[in-house]
XYZ file of C-alpha atoms in Angstrom:
517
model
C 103.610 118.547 -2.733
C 101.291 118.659 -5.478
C 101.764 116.550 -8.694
C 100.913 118.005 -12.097
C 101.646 117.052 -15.727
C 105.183 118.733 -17.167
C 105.774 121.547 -18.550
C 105.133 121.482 -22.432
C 108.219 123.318 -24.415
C 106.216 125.299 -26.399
C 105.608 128.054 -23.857
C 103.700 131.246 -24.553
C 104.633 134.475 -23.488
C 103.192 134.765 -19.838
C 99.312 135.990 -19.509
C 99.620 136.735 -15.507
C 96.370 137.785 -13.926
C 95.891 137.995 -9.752
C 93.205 136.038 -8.374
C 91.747 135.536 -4.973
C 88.841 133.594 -3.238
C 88.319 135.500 -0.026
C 86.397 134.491 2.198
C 85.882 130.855 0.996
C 82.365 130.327 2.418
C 82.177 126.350 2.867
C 84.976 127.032 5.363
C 82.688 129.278 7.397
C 84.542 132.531 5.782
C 88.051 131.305 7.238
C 89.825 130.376 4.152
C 91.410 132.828 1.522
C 93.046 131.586 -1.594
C 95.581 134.249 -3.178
C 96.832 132.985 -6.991
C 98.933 134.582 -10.127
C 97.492 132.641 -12.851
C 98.864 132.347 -16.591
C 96.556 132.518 -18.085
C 98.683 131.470 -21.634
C 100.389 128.306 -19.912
C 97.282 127.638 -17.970
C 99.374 127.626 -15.286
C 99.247 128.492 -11.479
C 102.704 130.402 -11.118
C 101.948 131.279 -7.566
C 99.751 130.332 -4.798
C 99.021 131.678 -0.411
C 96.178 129.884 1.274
C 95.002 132.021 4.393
C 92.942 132.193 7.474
C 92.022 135.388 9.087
C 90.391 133.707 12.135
C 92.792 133.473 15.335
C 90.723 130.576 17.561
C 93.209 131.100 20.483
C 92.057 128.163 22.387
C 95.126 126.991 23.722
C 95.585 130.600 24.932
C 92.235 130.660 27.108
C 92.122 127.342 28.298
C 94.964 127.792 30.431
C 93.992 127.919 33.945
C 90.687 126.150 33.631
C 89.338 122.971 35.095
C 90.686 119.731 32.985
C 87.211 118.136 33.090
C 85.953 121.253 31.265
C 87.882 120.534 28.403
C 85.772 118.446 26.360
C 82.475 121.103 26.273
C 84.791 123.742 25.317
C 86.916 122.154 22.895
C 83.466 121.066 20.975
C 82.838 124.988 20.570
C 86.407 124.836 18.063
C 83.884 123.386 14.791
C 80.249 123.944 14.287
C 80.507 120.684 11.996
C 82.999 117.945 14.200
C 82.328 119.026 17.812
C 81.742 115.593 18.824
C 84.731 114.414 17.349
C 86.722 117.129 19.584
C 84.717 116.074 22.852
C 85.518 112.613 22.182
C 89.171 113.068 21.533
C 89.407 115.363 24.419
C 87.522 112.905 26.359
C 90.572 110.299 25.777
C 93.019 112.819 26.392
C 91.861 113.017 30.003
C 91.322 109.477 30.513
C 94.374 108.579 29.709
C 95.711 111.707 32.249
C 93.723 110.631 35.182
C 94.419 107.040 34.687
C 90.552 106.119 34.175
C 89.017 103.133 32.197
C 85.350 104.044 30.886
C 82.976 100.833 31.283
C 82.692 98.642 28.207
C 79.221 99.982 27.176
C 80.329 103.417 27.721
C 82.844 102.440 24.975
C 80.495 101.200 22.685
C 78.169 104.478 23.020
C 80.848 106.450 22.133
C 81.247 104.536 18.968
C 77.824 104.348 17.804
C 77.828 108.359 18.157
C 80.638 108.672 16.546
C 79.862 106.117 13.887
C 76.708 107.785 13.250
C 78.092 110.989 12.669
C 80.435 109.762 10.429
C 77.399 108.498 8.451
C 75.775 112.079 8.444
C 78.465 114.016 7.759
C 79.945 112.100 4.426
C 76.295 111.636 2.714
C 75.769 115.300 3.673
C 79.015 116.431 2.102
C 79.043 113.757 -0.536
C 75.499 113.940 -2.043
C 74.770 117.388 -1.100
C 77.874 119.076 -1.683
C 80.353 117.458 -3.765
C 77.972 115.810 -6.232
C 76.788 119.690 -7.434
C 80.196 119.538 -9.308
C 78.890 116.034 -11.250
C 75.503 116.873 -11.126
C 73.827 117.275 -14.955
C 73.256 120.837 -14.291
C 77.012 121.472 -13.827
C 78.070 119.131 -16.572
C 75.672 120.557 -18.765
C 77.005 123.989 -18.436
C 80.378 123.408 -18.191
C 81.005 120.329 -20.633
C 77.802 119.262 -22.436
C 80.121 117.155 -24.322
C 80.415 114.733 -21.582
C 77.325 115.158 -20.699
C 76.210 113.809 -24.293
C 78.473 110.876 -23.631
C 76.951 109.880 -20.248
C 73.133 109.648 -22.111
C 74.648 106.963 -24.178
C 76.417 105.024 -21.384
C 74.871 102.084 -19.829
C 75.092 102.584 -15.506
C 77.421 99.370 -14.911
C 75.702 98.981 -11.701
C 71.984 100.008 -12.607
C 70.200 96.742 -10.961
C 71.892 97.995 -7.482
C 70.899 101.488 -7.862
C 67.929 101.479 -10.544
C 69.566 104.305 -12.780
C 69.809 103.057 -16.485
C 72.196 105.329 -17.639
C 75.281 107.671 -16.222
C 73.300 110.823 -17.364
C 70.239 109.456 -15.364
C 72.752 109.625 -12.124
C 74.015 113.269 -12.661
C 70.460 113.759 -12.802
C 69.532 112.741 -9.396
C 72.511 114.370 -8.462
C 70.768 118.287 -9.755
C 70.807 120.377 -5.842
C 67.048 120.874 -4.579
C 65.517 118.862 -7.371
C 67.421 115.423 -7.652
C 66.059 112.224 -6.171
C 69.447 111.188 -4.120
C 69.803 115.580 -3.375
C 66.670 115.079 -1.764
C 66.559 111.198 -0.710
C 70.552 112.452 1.181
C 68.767 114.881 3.219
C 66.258 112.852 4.634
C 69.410 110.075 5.503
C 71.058 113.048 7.128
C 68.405 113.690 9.146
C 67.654 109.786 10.189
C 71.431 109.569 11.335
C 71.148 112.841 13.151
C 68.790 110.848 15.028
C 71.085 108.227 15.738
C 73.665 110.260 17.089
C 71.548 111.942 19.266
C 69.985 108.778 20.390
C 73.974 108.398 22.262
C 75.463 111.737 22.638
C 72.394 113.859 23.566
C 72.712 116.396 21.370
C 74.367 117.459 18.092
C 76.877 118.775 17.301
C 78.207 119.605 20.861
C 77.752 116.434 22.735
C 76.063 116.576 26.283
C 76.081 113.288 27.441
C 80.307 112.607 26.894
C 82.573 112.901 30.206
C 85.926 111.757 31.118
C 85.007 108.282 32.414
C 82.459 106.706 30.579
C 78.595 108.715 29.452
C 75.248 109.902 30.281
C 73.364 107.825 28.255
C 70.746 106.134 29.685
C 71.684 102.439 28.369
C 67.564 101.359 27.746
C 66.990 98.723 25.830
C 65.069 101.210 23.531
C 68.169 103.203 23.236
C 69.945 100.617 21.006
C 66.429 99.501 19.328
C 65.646 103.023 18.232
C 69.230 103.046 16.684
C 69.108 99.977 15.099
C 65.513 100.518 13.428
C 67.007 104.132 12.078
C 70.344 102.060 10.766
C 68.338 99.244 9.090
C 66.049 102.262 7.164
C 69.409 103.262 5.461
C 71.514 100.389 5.045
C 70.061 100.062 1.058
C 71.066 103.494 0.832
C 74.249 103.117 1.483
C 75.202 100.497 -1.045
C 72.906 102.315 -3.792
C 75.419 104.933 -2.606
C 78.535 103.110 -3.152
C 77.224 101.561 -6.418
C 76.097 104.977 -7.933
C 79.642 106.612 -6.749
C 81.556 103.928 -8.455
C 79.983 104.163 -11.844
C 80.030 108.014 -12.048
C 83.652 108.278 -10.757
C 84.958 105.394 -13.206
C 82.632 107.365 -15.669
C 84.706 110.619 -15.689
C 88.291 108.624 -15.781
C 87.318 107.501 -19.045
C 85.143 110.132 -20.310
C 88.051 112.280 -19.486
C 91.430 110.971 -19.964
C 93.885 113.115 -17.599
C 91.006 113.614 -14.876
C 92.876 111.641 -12.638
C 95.508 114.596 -12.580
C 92.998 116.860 -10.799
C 93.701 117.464 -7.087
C 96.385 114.060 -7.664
C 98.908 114.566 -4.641
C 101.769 112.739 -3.359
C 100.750 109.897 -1.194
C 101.608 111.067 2.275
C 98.255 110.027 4.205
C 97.657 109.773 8.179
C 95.165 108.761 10.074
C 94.698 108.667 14.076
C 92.658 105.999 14.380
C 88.628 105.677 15.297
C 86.346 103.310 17.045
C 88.095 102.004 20.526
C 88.036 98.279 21.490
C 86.756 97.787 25.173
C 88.421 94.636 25.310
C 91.852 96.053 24.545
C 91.854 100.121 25.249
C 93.053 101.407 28.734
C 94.379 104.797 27.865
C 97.431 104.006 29.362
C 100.266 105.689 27.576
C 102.841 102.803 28.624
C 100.202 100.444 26.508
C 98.755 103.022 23.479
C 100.771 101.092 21.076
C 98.747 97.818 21.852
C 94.940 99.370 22.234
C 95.940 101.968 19.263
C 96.357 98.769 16.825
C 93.828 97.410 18.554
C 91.270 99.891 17.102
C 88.250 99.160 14.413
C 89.692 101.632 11.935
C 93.860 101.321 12.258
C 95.924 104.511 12.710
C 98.870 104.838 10.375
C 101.071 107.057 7.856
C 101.585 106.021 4.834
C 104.384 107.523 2.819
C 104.968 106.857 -1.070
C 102.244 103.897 -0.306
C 104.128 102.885 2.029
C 103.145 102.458 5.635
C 105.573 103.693 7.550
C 104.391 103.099 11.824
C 100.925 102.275 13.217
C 102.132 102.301 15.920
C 100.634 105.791 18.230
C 103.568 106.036 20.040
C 105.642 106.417 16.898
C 102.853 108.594 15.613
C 102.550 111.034 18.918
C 106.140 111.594 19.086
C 106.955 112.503 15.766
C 104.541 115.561 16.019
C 105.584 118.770 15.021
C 104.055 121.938 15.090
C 106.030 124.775 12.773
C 105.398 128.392 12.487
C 105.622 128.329 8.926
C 103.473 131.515 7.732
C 102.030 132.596 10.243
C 101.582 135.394 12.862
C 102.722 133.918 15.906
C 106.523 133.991 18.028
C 108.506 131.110 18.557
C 108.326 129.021 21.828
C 111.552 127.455 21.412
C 113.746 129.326 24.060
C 110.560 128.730 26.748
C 111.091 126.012 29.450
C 109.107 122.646 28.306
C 106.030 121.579 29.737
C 107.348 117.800 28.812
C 110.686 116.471 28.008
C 110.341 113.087 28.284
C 106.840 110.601 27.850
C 106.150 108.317 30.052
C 107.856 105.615 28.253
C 111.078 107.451 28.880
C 111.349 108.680 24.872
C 112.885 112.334 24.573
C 109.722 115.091 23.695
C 110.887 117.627 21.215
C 110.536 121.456 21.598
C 108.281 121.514 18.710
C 105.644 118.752 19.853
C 102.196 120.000 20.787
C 103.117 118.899 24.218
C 105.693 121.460 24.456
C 104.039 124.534 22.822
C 103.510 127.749 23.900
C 101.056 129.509 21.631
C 101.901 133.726 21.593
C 99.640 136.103 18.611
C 101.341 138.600 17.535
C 98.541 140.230 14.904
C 100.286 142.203 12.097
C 99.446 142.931 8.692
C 99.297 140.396 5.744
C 102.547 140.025 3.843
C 103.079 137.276 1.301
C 106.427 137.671 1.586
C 106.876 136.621 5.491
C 103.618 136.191 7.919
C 99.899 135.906 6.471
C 98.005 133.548 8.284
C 96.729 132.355 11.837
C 97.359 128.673 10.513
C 100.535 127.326 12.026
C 101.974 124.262 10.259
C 101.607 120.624 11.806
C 104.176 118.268 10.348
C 105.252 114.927 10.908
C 108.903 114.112 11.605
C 110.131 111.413 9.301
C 113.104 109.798 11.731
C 114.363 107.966 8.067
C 114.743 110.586 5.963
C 114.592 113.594 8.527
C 111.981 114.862 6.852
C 108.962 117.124 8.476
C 106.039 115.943 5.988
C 103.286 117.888 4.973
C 100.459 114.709 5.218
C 97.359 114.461 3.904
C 96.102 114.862 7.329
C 92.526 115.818 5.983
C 92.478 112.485 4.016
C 89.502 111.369 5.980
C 87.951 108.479 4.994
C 90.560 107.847 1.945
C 93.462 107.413 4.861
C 91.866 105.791 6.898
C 90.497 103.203 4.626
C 93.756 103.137 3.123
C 95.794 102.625 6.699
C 93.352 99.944 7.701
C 93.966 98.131 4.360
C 97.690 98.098 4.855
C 97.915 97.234 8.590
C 95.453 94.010 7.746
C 94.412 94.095 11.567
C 90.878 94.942 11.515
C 88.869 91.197 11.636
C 85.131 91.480 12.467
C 81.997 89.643 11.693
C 80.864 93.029 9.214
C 84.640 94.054 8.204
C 88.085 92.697 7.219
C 91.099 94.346 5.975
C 93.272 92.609 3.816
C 96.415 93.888 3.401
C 95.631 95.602 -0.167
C 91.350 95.863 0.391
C 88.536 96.429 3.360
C 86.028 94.152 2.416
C 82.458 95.335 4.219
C 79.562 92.876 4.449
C 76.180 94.861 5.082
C 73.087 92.744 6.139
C 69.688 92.489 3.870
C 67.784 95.071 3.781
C 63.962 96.473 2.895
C 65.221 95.665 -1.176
C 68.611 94.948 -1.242
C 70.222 91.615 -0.377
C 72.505 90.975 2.129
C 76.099 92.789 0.193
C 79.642 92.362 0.731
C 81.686 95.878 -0.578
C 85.336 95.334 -1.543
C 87.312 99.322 -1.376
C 90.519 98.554 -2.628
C 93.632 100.470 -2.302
C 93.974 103.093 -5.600
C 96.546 103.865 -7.797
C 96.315 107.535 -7.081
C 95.882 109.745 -4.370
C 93.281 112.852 -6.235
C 90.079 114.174 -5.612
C 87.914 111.325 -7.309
C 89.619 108.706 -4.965
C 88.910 110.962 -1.779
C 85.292 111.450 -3.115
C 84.995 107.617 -3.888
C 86.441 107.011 -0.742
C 84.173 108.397 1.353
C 80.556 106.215 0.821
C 82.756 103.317 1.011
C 83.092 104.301 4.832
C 79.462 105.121 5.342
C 78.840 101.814 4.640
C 82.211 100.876 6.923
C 80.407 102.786 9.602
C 77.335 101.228 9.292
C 79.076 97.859 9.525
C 80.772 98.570 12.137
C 77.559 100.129 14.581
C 75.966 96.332 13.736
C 78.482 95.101 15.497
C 78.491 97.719 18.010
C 75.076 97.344 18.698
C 74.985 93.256 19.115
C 77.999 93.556 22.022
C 75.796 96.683 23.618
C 72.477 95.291 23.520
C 74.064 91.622 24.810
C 75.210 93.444 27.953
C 72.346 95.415 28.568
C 70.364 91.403 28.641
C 73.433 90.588 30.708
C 72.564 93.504 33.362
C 76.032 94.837 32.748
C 74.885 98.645 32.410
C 77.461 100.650 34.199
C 78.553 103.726 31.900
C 80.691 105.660 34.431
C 83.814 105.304 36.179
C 84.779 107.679 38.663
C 87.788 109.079 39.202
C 89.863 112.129 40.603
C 91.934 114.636 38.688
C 96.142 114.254 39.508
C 97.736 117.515 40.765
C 100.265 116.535 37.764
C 99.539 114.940 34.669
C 99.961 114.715 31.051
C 97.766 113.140 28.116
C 96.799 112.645 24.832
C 94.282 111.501 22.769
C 94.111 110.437 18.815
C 90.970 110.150 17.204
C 89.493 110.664 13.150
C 87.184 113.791 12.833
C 85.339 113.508 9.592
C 87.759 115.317 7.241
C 90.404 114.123 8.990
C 92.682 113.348 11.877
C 91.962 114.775 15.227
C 94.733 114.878 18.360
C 94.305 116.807 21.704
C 97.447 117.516 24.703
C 96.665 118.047 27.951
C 99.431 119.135 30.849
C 97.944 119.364 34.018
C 99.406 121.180 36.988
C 98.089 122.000 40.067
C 94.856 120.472 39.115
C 94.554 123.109 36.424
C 95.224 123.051 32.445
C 98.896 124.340 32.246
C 98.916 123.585 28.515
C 95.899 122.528 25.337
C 96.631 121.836 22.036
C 93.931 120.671 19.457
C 95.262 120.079 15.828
């Protein structure tokens, strides 16, 4: 559901005009947009997303060795392929009943928390900011543009900009000191990441069972030296993101209307404790709450379960639009979990995924997306969530559940308060994201240095419990294990835009059933 202002009475005769984005290119040529615009009412009166790509790999993995799972399922994004290995990787842990060795646990999260810190200042600062930048403004509002040259940067002795105009500046693509400052971060977390997983963006040192990282002391040094060379970059970050955002909302009265959606947010959860995670299904609701960023939905602001077991079963996949035939007369691959709770038809578990290409009608069938919902057991509701909230949800479910309680963050029932260490300028900082009055584009943009800097806080700590075990000689990274002739799994996890779940149903030692959404 999308919110937008009323309807004024005064309405114009109708000025309809057809317009369509097709392909969409940041979404690798995948995504079509298909509008009738009035033009008079500046209006949307109609409005088809598409995708023209059929992926199909829950078709082809059927058959195929479980352990092969995660290095295929990487090959499903060019951008999050780590995040699918990893949450594939759970999947099968929890299937073959294996426990990865604590330090395996913390190299997963240092990967993952490094890519989370190259993917959002990539996006952010080289993506998102062109539409702030002063070239855009210039062109498209110079009125505004005017108004940020007179205003005073709030935050200027953080970031060194005097003025909001002086940040928009910065912001120009190619030219800009952060365009061109974000690029080299990107690059220096790259590092990091590879520094764990091997190899970016397909992963090649994450199994089932733990990693192939070689856990040398240098490891963990290299890592930390790279994290400490952009920890003042992430709060100038933060501090610069702030002022320009709060900048628009009152240089712009009504901004906060633009991309403003219901709040229905969910997030899967990131960053497993080793103290607490098993991958035992029976225990998923303990080691799921257990987790550095808290898994949640949050309805009307809400939260409604954290609990993954509430969260796994009220998974829905619908057909909605698109070109596919319904699996619900087929025999299920699961009917109960292994708590004993009834699996419906419609749960990724159960689905059976049969293409049936035909042509485009707007009317009926027009895309290879299907549509994942979440059943709302109150209100019987299937809800449409936010589920490419990112960093907004999570920050948002972690703020609610007020369980997160480290030495570098601490939820607090309404904030996430992150405490960064001194760096080569800036002083030791303590960040405060608090939980926004609207759910909209600036507050999913805002949203997302504020968990750079969570990352960041969070490898610190990830770091300090890895390096104390590799002086403790505890430097096992693999358990071994064998694959069941009968088994089922699943495994939640937070890609960058978003939340990330993977199904597994094993028979005969074989994939019988793979679902990524």
């Amino acid at each position: 559901m999308t919110t937008t202002e009323a309807r004024p009475t005064d309405r114009k005769p109708p000025e309809l005009v057809d317009m369509s984005w097709d392909p969409i290119t940041r979404i690798i040529g995948n995504l079509g947009i298909y509008t009738k615009i009035d033009f008079a009412n500046r209006e949307v009166v109609e409005c088809h997303s598409t995708s023209s790509l059929f992926r199909g790999y829950s078709v082809f993995m059927k058959g195929k060795d479980p352990r092969d799972a995660g290095f295929i399922t990487s090959r499903i994004c060019g951008i999050c392929g780590d995040n699918h290995t990893t949450c594939s990787d759970y999947a099968q842990q929890m299937a073959y009943g294996v426990k990865p060795p604590p330090l395996a646990e913390h190299i997963v999260n240092l990967g993952e928390a490094a890519e989370y810190m190259f993917d959002h200042t990539i996006f952010q600062d080289n993506l998102v900011f062109v539409d702030f930048c002063e070239a855009m403004v210039k062109a498209t509002n110079p009125g505004v543009l005017a108004r940020a040259e007179r205003t005073e940067a709030p935050r200027g002795e953080i970031h060194g900009y005097r003025t909001i105009a002086d940040i928009m500046k910065a912001f120009n693509p190619f030219e800009g000191e952060v365009y061109k400052e974000a690029l080299k971060v990107s690059r220096v977390t790259r590092e990091m990441f590879c520094l764990m997983e091997g190899r970016h963006v397909h992963p090649s040192t994450l199994y089932p069972g733990g990693v192939g990282t070689m856990p040398q002391p240098t490891v963990f040094t290299d890592y930390l030296s790279r994290l400490m060379r952009v920890i003042d970059f992430v709060k100038k970050a933060v501090a610069m993101n702030d002022d320009v955002f709060d900048f628009f909302y009152e240089a712009l009265p009504g901004y906060e209307e633009v991309g403003r959606r219901r709040v229905l947010l969910g997030c899967w959860g990131a960053f497993q404790d080793p103290k607490v995670v098993d991958y035992r299904y029976e225990t998923m609701n303990t080691w799921g709450k257990a987790m550095y960023v808290t898994p949640g939905i949050i309805v009307d602001g809400e939260l409604v379960t954290n609990n993954l077991v509430d969260i796994n079963l009220g998974l829905r996949i619908m057909l909605g639009s698109s070109y596919y035939e319904d699996w619900v007369n087929e025999s299920p691959f699961v009917t109960h979990d292994p708590l004993g709770n009834p699996v419906d038809m419609r749960h990724p578990w159960n689905q059976t995924t049969v293409p049936v290409p035909q042509k485009r009608d707007f009317d009926d069938k027009y895309s290879w997306v299907m549509s994942p919902r979440w059943f709302d057991q109150r209100t019987g509701d299937h809800l449409a969530l936010d589920t490419g909230g990112g960093p907004l949800a999570r920050l948002w479910s972690t703020a609610l559940s007020g369980l997160v309680d480290t030495p570098y963050v601490k939820s607090t029932g309404h904030s996430v308060r992150i405490s960064l260490p001194k760096g080569e300028s800036l002083p030791e900082t303590t960040l405060e994201w608090r939980i926004p009055r609207w759910s909209n584009t600036i507050e999913r943009d805002r949203a997302r240095p504020y968990f750079i800097a969570y990352a960041a806080a969070m490898a610190l700590q990830f770091l300090e419990e890895a390096m104390g075990m590799v002086r403790a000689g505890e430097t096992k990274v693999f358990e071994n294990y064998e694959v069941p002739d009968e088994a089922i799994g699943c495994g939640f996890h937070e890609a960058v835009r978003g939340v990330l779940s993977h199904h597994l149903v094993i028979k005969d030692k074989k994939i019988a059933n793979y679902h990524p959404y």
